[in-house]
PDB file of C-alpha atoms and ligand atoms in Angstrom:
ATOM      1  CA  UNK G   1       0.000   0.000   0.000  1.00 98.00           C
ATOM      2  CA  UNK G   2       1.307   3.181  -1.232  1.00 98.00           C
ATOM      3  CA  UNK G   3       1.057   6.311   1.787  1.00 98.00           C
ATOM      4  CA  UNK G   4       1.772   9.699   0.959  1.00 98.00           C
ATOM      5  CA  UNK G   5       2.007  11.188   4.150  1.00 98.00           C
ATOM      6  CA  UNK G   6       1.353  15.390   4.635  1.00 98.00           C
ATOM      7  CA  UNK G   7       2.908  17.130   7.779  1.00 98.00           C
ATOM      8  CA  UNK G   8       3.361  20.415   8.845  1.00 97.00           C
ATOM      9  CA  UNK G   9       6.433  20.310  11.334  1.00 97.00           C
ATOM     10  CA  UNK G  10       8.206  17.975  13.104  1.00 97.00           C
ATOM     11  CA  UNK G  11       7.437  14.879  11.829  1.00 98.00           C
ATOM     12  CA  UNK G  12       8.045  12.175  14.289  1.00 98.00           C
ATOM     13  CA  UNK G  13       4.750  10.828  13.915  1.00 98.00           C
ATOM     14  CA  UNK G  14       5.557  10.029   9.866  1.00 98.00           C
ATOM     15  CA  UNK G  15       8.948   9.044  11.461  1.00 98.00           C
ATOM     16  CA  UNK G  16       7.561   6.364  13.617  1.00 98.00           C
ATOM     17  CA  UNK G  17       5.466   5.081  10.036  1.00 98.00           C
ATOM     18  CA  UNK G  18       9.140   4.931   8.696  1.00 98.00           C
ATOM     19  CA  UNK G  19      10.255   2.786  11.246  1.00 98.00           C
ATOM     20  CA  UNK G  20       7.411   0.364  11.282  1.00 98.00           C
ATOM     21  CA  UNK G  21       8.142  -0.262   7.544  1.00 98.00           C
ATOM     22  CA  UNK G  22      11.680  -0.682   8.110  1.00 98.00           C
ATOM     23  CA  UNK G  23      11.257  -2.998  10.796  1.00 98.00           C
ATOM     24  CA  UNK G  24       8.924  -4.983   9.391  1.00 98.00           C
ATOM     25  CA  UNK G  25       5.887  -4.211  11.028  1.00 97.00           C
ATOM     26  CA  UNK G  26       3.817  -2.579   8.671  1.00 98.00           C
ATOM     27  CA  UNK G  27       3.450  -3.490   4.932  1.00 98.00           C
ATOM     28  CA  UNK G  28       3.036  -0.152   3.239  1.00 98.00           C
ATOM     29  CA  UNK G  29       5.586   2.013   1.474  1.00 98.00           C
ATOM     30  CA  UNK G  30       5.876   5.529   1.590  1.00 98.00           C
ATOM     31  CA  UNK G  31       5.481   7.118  -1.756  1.00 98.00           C
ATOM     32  CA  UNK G  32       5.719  10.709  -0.680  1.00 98.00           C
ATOM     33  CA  UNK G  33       6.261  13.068   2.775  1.00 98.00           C
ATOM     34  CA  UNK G  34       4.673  16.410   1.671  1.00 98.00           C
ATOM     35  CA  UNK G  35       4.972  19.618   3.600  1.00 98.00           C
ATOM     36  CA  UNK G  36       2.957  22.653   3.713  1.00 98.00           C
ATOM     37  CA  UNK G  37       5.277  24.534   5.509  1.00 97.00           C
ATOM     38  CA  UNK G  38       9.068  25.429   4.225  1.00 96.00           C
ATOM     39  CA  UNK G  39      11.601  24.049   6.891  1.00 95.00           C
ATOM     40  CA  UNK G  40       9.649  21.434   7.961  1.00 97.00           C
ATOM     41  CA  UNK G  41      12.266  19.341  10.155  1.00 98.00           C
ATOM     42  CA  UNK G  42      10.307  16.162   9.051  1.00 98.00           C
ATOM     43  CA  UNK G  43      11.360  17.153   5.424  1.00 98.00           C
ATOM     44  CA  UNK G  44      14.818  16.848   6.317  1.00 98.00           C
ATOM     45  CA  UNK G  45      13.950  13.121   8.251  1.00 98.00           C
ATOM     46  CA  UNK G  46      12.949  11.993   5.023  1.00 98.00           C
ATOM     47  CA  UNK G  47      15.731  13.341   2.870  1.00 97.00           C
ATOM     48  CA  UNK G  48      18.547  11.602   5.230  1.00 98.00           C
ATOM     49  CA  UNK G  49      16.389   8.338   4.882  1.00 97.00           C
ATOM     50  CA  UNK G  50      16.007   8.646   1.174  1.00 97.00           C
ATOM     51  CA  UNK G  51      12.741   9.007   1.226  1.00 98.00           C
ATOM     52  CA  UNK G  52      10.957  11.191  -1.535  1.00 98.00           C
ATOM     53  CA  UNK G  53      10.129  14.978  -0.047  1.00 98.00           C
ATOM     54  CA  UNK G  54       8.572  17.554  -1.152  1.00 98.00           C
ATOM     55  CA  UNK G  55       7.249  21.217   0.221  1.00 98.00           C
ATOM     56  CA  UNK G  56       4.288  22.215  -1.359  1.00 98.00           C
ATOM     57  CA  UNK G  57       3.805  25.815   0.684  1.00 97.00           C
ATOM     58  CA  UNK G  58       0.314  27.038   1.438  1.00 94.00           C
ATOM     59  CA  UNK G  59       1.126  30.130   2.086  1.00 93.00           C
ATOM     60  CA  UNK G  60      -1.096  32.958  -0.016  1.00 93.00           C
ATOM     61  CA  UNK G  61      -3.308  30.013  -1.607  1.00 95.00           C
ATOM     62  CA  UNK G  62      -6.645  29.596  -1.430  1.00 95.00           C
ATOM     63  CA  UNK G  63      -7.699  25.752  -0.054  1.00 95.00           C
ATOM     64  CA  UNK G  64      -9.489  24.826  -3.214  1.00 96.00           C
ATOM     65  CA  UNK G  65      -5.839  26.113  -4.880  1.00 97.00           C
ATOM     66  CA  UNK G  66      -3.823  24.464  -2.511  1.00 98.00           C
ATOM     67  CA  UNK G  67      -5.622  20.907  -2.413  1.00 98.00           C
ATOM     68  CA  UNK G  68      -5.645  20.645  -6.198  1.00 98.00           C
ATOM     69  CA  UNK G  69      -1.669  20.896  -6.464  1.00 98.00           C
ATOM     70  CA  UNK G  70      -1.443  18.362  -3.321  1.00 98.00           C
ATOM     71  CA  UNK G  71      -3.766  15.937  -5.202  1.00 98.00           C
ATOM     72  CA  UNK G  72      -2.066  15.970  -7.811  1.00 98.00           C
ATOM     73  CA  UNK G  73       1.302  15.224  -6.631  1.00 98.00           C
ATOM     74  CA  UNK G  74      -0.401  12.438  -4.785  1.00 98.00           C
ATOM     75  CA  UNK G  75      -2.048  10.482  -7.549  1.00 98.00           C
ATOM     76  CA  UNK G  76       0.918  11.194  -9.658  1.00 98.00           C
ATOM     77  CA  UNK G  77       2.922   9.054  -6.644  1.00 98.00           C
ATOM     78  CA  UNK G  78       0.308   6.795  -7.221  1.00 98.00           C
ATOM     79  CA  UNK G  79      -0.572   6.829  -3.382  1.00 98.00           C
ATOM     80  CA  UNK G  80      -3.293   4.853  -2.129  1.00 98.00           C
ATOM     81  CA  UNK G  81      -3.563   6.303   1.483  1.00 98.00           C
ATOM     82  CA  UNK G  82      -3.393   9.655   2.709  1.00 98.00           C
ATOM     83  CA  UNK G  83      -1.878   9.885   6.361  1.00 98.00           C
ATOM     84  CA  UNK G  84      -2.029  13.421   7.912  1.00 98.00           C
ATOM     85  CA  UNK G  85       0.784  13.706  10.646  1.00 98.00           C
ATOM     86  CA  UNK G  86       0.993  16.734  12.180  1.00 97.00           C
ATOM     87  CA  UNK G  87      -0.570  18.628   8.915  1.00 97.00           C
ATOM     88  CA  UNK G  88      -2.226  21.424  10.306  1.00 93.00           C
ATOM     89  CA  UNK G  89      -5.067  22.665   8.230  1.00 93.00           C
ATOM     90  CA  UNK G  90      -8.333  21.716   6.721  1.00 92.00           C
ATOM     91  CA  UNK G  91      -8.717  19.774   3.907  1.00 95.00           C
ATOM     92  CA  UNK G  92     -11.495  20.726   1.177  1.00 95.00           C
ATOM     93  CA  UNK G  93     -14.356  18.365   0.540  1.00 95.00           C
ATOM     94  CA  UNK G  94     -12.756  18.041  -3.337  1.00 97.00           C
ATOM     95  CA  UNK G  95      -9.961  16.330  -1.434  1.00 97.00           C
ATOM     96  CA  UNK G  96     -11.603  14.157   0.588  1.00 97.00           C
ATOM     97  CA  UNK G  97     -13.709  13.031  -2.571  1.00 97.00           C
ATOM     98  CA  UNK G  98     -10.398  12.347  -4.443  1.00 98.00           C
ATOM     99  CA  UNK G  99      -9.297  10.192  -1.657  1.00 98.00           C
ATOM    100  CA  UNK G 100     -13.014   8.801  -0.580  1.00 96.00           C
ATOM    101  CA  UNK G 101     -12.400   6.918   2.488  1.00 96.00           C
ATOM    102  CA  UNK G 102      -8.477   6.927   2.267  1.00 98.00           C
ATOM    103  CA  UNK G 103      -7.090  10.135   4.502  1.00 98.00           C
ATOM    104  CA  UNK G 104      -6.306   8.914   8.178  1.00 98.00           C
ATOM    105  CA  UNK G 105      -5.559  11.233  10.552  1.00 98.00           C
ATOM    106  CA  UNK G 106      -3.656  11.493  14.331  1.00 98.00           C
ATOM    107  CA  UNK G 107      -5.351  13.606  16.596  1.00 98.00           C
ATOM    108  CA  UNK G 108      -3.689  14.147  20.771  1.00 98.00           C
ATOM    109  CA  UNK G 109      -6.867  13.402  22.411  1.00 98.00           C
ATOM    110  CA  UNK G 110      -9.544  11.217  22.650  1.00 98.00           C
ATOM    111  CA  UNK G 111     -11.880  12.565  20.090  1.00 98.00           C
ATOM    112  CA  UNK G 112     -14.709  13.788  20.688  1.00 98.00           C
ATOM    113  CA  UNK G 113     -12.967  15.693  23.110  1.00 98.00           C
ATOM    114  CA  UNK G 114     -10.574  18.782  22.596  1.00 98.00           C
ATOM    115  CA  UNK G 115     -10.283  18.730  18.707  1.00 98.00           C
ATOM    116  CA  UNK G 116      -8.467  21.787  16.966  1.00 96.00           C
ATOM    117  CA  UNK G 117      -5.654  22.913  18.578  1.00 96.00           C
ATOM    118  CA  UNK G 118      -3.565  21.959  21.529  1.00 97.00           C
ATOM    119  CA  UNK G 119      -5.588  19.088  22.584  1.00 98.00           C
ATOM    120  CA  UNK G 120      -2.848  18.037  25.271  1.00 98.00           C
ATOM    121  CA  UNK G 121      -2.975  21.923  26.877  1.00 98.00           C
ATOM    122  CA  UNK G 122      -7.405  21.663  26.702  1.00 98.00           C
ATOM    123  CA  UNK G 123      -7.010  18.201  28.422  1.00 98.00           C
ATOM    124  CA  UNK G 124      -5.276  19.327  30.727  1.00 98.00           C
ATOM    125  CA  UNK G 125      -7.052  22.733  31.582  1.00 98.00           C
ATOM    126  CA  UNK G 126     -10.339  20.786  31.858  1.00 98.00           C
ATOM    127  CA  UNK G 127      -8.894  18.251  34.712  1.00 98.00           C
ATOM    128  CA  UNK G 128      -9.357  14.746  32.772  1.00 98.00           C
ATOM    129  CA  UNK G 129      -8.078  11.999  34.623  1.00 98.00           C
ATOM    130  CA  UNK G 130      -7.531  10.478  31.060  1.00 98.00           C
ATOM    131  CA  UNK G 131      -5.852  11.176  27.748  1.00 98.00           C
ATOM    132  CA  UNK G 132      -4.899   9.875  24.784  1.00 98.00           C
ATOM    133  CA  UNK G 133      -4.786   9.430  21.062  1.00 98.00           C
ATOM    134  CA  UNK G 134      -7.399   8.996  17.930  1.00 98.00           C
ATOM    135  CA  UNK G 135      -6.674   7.664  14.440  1.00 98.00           C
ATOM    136  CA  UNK G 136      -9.515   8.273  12.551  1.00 98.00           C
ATOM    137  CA  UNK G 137     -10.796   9.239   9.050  1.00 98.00           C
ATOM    138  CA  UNK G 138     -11.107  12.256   7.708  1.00 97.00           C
ATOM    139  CA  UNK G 139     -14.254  14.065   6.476  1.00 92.00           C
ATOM    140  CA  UNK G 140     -14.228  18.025   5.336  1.00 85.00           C
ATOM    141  CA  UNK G 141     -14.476  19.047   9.199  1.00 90.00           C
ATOM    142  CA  UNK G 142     -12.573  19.228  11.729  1.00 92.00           C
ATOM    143  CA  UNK G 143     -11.511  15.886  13.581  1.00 94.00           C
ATOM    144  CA  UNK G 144     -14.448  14.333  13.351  1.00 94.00           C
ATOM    145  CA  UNK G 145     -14.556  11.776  10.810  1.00 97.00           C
ATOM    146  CA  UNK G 146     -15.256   7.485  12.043  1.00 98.00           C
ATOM    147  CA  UNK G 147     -12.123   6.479  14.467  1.00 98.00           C
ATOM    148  CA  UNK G 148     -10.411   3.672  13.567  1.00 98.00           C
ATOM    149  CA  UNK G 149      -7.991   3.523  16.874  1.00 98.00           C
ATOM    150  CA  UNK G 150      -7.752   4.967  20.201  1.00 98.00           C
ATOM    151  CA  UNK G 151      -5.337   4.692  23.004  1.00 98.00           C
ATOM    152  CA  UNK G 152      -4.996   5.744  26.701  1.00 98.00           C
ATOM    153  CA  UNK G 153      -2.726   7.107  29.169  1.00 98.00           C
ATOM    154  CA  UNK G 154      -3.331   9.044  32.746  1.00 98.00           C
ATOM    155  CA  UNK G 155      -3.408  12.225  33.118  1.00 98.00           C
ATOM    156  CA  UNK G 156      -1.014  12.183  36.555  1.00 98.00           C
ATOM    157  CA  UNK G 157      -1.485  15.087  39.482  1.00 97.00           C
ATOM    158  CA  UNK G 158       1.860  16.615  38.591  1.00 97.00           C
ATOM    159  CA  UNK G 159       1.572  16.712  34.624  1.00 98.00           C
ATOM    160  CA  UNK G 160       2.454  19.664  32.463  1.00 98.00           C
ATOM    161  CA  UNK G 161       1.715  19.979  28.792  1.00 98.00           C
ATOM    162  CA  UNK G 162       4.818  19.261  28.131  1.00 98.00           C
ATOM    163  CA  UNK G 163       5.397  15.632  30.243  1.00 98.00           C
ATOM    164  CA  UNK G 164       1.626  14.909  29.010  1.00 98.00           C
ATOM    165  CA  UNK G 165       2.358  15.535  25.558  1.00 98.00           C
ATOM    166  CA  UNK G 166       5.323  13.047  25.534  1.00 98.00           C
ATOM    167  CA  UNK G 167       3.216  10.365  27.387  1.00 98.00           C
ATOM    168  CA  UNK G 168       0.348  11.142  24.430  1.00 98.00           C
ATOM    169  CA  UNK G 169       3.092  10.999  21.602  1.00 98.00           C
ATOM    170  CA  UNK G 170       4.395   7.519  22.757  1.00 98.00           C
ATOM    171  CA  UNK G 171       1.190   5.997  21.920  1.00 98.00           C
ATOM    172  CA  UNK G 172       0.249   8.427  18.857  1.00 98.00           C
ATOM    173  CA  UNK G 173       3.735   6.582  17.687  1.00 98.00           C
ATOM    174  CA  UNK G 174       2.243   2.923  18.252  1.00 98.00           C
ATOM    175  CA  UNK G 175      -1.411   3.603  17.400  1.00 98.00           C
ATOM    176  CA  UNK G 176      -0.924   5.191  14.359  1.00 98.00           C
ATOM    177  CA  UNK G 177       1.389   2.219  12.653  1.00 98.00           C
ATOM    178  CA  UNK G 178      -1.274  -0.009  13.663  1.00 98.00           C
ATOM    179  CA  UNK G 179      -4.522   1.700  12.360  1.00 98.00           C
ATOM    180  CA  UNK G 180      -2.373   1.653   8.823  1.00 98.00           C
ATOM    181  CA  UNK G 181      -1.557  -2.065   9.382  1.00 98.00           C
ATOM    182  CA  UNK G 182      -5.198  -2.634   9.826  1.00 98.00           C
ATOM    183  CA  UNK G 183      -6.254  -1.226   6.430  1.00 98.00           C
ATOM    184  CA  UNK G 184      -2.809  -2.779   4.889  1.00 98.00           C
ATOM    185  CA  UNK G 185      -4.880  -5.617   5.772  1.00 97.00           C
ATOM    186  CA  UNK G 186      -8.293  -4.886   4.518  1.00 97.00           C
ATOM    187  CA  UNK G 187      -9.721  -5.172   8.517  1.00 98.00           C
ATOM    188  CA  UNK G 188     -11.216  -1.972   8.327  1.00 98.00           C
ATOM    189  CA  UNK G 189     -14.921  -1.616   7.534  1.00 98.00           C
ATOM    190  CA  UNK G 190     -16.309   1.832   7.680  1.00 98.00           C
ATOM    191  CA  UNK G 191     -20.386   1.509   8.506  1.00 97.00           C
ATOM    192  CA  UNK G 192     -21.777   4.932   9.382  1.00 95.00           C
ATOM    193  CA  UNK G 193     -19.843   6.734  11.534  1.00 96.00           C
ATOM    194  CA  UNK G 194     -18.370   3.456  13.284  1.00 98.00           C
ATOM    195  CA  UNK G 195     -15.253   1.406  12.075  1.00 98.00           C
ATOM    196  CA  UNK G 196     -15.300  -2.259  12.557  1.00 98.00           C
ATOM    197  CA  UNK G 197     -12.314  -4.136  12.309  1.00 98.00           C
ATOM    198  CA  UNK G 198     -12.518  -7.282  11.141  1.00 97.00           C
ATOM    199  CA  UNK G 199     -10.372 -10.435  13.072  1.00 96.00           C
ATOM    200  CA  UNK G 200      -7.017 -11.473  11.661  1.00 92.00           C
ATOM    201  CA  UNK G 201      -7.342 -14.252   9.012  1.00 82.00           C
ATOM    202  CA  UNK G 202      -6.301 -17.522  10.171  1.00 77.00           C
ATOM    203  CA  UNK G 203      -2.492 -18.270   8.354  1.00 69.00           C
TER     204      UNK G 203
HETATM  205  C1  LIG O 301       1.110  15.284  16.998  1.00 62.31           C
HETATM  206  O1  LIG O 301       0.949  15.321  18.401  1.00 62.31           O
HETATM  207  C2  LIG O 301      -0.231  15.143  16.318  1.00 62.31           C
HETATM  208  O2  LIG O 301      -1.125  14.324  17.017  1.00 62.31           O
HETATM  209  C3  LIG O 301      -0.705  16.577  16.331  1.00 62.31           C
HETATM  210  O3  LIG O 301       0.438  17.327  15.997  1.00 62.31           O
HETATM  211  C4  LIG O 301       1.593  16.639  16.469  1.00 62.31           C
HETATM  212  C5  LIG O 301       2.555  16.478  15.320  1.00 62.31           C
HETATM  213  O4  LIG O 301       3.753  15.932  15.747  1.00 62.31           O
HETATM  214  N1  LIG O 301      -1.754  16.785  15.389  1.00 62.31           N
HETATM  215  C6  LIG O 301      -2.791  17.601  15.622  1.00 62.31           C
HETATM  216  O5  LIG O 301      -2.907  18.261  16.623  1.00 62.31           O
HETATM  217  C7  LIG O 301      -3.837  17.623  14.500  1.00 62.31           C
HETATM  218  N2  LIG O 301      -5.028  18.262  14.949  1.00 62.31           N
HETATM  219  P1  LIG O 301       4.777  15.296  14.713  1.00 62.31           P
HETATM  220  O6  LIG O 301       4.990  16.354  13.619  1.00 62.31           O
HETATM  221  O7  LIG O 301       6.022  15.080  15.508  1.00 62.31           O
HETATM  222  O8  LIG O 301       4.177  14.034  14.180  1.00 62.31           O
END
């Protein structure tokens, strides 16, 4: 399965993909990190691991614009899934019907709480005993489309956004590899807004 995977910064998220394909754990290839944003340090990740990068900046385009030159590099990399990892902004409906069930994204919290921005910092301002991550499809609004994964950690007494976020990032790192080895593996049934996945075929 071919991913072309879009971030916006850091990129340890598409980082953790890598090393699930390297080691063997997920069968995918990635066709294609794209960045929004100029400088991206995930950019330079995937140039040192010979992996094919590209910035496609935003900046001064309109979203209908801007998806229609990021679907095109993506079908012409012939990718068959769409991973969003740390890409921060909106995707058009025109996108999302180029792509129909086939953009994942990683969100910091247990959706449907805190989407947008900063979900660690709103978990933790609103005194949740629990936190965690979503996988979960993408429709034309914000983080709310059927969720494939989730995964938990505490929210301790002590906690600042910063030894949260790690805790949450840990698990964003595991969950995300698996929720693409799911659909690597044709598991994943969309029905409504829920996602069943399907047992593991006998060998
Ligand atoms: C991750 O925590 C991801 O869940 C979050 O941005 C970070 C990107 O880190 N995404 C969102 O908040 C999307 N709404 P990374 O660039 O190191 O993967």
């Amino acid at each position: 399965m071919r991913l072309g995977i879009l971030i916006s910064g850091r990129g340890s998220n598409f980082e953790a993909i890598a090393n699930s394909i390297s080691r063997g754990k997920l069968d995918a290839e990635i066709a294609i990190v794209i960045s929004n944003r100029p400088g991206a340090k995930g950019l330079e990740i995937a140039t040192a691991r010979g992996i094919p990068a590209k910035c496609i900046p935003s900046r001064g385009l309109d979203r209908e614009e801007y998806d229609k030159l990021l679907i095109e590099e993506l079908k012409a990399n012939e990718v068959e899934l769409v991973c969003l990892a740390g890409f921060m902004r909106l995707l058009s409906a025109n996108f999302i019907k180029a792509f129909p069930n086939r953009v994942l994204n990683i969100h910091p919290s247990l959706l449907p709480a805190f989407p947008g921005l900063d979900g660690q910092k709103q978990a933790l301002d609103y005194g949740v005993k629990i936190a965690g991550c979503t996988v979960h499809f993408v429709d034309e609004f914000l983080d709310s489309g059927p969720i494939v994964l989730q995964s938990a950690v505490p929210v301790l007494d002590d906690d600042d956004v910063d030894s949260l976020s790690a805790r949450i990032l840990a698990q964003e790192h595991a969950t995300y590899s698996q929720a693409i080895q799911l659909i690597a593996e044709e598991r994943v049934v969309i029905e409504g807004r829920k996602v069943r996945i399907l047992p593991e075929r006998a060998a």
